[in-house]
Coordinates of C-alpha atoms and ligand atoms in Angstrom, one line a residue:
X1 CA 8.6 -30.6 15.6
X2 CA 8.7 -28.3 12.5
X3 CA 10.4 -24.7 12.6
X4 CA 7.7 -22.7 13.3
X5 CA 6.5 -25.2 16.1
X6 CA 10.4 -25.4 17.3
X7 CA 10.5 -21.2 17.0
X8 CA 7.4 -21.1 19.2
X9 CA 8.4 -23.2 21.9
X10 CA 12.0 -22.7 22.0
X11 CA 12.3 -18.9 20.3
X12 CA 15.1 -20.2 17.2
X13 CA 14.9 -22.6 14.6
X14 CA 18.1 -23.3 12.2
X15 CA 17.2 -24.1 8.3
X16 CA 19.6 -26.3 7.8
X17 CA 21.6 -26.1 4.0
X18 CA 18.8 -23.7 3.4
X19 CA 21.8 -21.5 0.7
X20 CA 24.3 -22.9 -1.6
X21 CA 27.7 -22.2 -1.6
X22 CA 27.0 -19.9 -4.6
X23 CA 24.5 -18.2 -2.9
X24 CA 26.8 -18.0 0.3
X25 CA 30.1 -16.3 -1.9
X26 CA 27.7 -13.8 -3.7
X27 CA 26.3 -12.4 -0.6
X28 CA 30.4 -12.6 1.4
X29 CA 32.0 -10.6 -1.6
X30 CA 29.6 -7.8 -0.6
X31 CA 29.8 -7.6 2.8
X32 CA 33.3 -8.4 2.7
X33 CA 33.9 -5.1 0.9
X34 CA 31.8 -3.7 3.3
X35 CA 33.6 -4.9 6.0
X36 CA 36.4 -3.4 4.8
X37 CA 35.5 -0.3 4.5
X38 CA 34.0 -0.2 7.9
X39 CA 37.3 -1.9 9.5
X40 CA 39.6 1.1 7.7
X41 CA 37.0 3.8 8.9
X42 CA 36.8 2.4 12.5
X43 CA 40.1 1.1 13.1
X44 CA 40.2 3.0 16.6
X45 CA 36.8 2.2 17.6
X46 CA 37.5 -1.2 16.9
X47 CA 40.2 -1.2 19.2
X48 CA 39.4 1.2 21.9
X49 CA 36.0 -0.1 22.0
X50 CA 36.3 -3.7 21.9
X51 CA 33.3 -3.5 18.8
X52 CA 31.8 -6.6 18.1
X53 CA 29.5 -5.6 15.5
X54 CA 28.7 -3.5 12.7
X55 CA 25.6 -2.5 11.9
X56 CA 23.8 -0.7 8.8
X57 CA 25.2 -2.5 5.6
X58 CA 22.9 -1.4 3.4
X59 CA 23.2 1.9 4.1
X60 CA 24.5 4.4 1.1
X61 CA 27.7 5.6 2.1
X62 CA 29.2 1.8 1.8
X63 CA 27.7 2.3 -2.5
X64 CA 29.0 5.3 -3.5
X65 CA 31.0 3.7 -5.9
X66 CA 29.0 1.0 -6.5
X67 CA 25.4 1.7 -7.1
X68 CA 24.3 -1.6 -9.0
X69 CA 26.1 -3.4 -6.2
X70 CA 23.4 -2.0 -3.5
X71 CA 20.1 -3.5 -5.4
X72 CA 22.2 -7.1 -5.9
X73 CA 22.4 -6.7 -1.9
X74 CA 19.0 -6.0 -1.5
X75 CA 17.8 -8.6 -3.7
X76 CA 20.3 -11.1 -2.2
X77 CA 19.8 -10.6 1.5
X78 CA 15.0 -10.4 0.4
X79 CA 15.9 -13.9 -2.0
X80 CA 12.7 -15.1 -3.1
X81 CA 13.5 -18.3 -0.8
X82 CA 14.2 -16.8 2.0
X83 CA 11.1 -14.2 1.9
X84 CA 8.9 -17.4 1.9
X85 CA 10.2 -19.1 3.7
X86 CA 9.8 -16.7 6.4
X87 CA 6.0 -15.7 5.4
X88 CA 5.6 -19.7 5.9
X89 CA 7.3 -19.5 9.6
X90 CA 5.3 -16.7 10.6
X91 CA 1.9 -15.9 8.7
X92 CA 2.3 -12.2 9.3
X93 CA 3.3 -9.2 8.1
X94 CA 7.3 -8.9 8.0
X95 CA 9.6 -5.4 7.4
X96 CA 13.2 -5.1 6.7
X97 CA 14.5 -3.1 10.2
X98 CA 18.5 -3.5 9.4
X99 CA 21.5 -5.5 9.2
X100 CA 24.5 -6.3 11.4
X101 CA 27.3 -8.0 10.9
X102 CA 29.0 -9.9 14.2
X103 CA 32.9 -10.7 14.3
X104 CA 35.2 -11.5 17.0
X105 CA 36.5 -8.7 19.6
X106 CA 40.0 -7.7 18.9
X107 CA 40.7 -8.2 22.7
X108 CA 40.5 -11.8 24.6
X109 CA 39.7 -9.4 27.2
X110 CA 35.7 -8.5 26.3
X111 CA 33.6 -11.4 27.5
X112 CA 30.5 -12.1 25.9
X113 CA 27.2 -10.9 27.4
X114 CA 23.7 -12.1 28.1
X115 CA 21.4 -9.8 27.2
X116 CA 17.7 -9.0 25.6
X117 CA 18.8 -6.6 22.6
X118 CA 16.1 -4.1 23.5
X119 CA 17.8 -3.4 27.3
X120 CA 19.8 -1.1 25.2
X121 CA 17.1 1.0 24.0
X122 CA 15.5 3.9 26.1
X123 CA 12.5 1.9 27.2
X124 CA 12.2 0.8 30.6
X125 CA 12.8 -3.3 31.3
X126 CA 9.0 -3.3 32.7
X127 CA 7.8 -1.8 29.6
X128 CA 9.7 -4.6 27.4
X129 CA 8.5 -7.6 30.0
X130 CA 4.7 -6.4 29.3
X131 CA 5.1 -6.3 25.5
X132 CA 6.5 -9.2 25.0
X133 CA 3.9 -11.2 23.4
X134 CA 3.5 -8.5 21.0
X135 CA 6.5 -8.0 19.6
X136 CA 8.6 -10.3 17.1
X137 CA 11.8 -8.9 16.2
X138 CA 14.2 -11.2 14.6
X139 CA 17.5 -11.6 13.7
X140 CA 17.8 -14.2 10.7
X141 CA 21.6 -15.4 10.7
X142 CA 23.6 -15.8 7.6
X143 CA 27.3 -17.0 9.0
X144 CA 29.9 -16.6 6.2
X145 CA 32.1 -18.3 8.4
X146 CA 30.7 -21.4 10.0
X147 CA 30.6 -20.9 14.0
X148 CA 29.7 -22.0 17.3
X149 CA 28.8 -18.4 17.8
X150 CA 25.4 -18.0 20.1
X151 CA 24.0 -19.1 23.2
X152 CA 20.6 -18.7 23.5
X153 CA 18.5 -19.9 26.5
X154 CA 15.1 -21.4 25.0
X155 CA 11.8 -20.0 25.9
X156 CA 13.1 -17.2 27.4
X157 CA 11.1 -15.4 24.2
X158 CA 8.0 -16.1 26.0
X159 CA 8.5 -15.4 29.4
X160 CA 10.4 -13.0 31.5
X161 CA 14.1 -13.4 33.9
X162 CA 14.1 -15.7 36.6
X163 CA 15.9 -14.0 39.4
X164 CA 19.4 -15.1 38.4
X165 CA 18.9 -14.0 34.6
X166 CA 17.9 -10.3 36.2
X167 CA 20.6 -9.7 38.3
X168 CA 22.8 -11.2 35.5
X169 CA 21.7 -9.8 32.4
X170 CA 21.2 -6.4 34.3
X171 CA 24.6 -6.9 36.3
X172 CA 23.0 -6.9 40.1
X173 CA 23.2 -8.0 43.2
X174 CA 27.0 -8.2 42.2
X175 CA 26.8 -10.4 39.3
X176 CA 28.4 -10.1 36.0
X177 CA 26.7 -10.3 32.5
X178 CA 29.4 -12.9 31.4
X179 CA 28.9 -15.4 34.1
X180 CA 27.4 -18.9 33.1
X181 CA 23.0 -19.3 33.1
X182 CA 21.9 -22.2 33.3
X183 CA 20.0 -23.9 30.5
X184 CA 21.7 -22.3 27.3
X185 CA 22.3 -24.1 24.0
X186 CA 25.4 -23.6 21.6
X187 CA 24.4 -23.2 18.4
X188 CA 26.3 -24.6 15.9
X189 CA 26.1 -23.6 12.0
X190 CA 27.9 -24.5 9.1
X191 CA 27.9 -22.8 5.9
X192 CA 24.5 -22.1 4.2
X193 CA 22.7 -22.4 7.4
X194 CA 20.7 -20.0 8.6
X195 CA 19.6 -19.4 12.2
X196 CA 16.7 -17.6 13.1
X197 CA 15.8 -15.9 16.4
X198 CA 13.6 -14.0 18.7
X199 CA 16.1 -10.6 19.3
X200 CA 14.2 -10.1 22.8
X201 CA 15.3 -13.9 24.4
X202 CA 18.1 -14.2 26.5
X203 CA 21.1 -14.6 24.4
X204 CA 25.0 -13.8 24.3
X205 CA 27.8 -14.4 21.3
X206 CA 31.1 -17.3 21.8
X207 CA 33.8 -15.8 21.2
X208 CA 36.4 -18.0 22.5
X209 CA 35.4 -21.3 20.5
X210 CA 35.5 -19.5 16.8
X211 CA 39.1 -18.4 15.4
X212 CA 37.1 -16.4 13.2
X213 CA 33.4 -15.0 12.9
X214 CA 31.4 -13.2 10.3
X215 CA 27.7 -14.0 11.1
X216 CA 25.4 -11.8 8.8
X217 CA 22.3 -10.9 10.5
X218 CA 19.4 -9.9 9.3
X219 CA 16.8 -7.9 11.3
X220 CA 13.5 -8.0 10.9
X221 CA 10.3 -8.0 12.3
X222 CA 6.6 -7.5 12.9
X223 CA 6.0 -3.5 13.2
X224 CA 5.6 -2.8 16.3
X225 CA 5.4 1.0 17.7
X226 CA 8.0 0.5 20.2
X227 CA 10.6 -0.1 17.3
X228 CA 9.4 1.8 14.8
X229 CA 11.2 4.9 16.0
X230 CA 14.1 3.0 15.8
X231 CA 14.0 2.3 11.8
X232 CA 16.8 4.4 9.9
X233 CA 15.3 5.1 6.5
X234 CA 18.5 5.7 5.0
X235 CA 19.4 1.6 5.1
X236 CA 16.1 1.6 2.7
X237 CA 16.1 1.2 -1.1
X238 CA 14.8 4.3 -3.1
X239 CA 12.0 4.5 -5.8
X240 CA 14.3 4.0 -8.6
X241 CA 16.0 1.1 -6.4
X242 CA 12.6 -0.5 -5.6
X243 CA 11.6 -1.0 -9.3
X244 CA 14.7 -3.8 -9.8
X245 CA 14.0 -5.7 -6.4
X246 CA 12.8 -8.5 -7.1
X247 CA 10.6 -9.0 -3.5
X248 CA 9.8 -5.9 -2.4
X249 CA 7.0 -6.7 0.7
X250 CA 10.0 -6.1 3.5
X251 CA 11.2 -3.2 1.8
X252 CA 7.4 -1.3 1.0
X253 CA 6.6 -2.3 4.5
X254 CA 9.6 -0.6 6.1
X255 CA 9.0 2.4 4.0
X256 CA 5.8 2.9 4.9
X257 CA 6.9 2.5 8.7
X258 CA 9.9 4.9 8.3
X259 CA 7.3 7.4 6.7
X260 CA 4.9 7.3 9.3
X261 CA 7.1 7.8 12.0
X262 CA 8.6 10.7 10.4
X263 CA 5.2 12.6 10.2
X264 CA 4.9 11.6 14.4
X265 CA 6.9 13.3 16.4
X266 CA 7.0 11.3 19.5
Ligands
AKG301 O1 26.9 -13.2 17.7 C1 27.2 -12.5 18.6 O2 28.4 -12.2 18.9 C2 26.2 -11.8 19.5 C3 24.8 -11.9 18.9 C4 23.9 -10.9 19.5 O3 24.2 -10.4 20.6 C5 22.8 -10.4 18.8 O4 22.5 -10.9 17.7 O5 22.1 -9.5 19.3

């Protein structure tokens, strides 16, 4: 099977060695002073709410200080290899949406969670089981630190819970999000891999097996209206930013999603 054909039946694919180290250590020393920033700013949060993510690294505030530093991100994260070899997985039209960045709780206490990431969103679980073969939003993984870091039960991109999966994911019947599913893979990734999956299958972190975790993600996607309200236009490069990336198509595309949602009031 080759990735697309292993995305489409199973919902993931991992590009295996896909960046070099030097590619790897130019995109940490950003984020790293990123992460920073975010850790001093949040340091209750962190605590008091068990975080295990951070989302939005692109977004100004984190470039005050360093405004060159914010088109080498953008140009890093849309490399010339990674934009095709995305446009060669899935012939369509792909936008930028945002980034996150996943670490360890600070707690042994949280448990990770299955979940579909839209069940978060306002829109109704029926409304998200009937779109699904519409939509394709993805998070492309970049671990800085290699990890055994996400479960992910396969196929669950192209088909809706079973019973157990619903009254776990959902936390039903008297179930818990954290208890074992059946079929699930592990995925293990070392440095300059790069895992790519569907954001709406059935998937939780590991954060038991990984004595540290800094897992870049990526999220993009085909447009679809049901996320396009949900597109920040702030985590977008400007004009003047635009004319030194080198790929633009992610960026343009997301721009021209952010500006039509801002003229449509919902
Ligand atoms: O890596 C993790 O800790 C969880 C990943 C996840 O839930 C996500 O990517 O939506």
């Amino acid at each position: 099977m080759n990735a697309s054909q292993q995305f489409e039946a199973q919902g993931y694919t991992i590009l295996k060695q896909f960046f070099q180290p030097a590619e790897i250590a130019q995109i940490s020393s950003i984020v790293d002073r990123i992460y920073n920033q975010w850790r001093t700013d949040n340091h209750h949060a962190l605590i008091e709410q068990q975080l295990i993510n951070m989302h939005s690294l692109t977004d100004p505030q984190y470039f005050q200080h360093h405004p060159a530093e914010r088109i080498r991100f953008f140009n890093l994260i849309a490399s010339t290899k990674l934009t095709r070899a995305l446009e060669q997985l899935f012939s369509t039209e792909i936008y930028f949406h945002n980034t996150q960045l996943f670490f360890n709780p600070q707690s042994h206490q949280k448990r990770p969670y299955w979940h579909r990431d839209l069940q978060y969103s306002p829109i109704d679980d029926n409304v998200q089981a009937a779109e699904q073969h519409q939509m394709l939003s993805l998070h492309v993984r970049i671990p800085l630190v290699a990890e055994k870091g996400v479960e992910l039960i396969p196929g669950t991109h192209k088909r809706w819970d079973t019973n157990l999966e619903h009254n776990v994911r959902l936390e039903r019947q008297g179930h818990r999000n954290d208890e074992p599913l059946p079929d699930s893979v592990l995925v293990e990734l070392h440095l300059g891999d790069v895992l790519i999956f569907n954001a709406q299958m059935i998937h939780r972190g590991n954060y038991a097996l990984n004595h540290e975790r800094k897992a870049l993600d990526l999220c993009l996607g085909k447009p679809h209206r049901l996320v396009a309200g949900f597109l920040n236009s702030n985590g977008l490069p400007n004009d003047q930013e635009l004319e030194h990336i080198h790929q633009t198509r992610w960026y343009t595309l997301a721009r021209t999603i952010a500006a039509s949602t801002e003229l449509t009031p919902d």
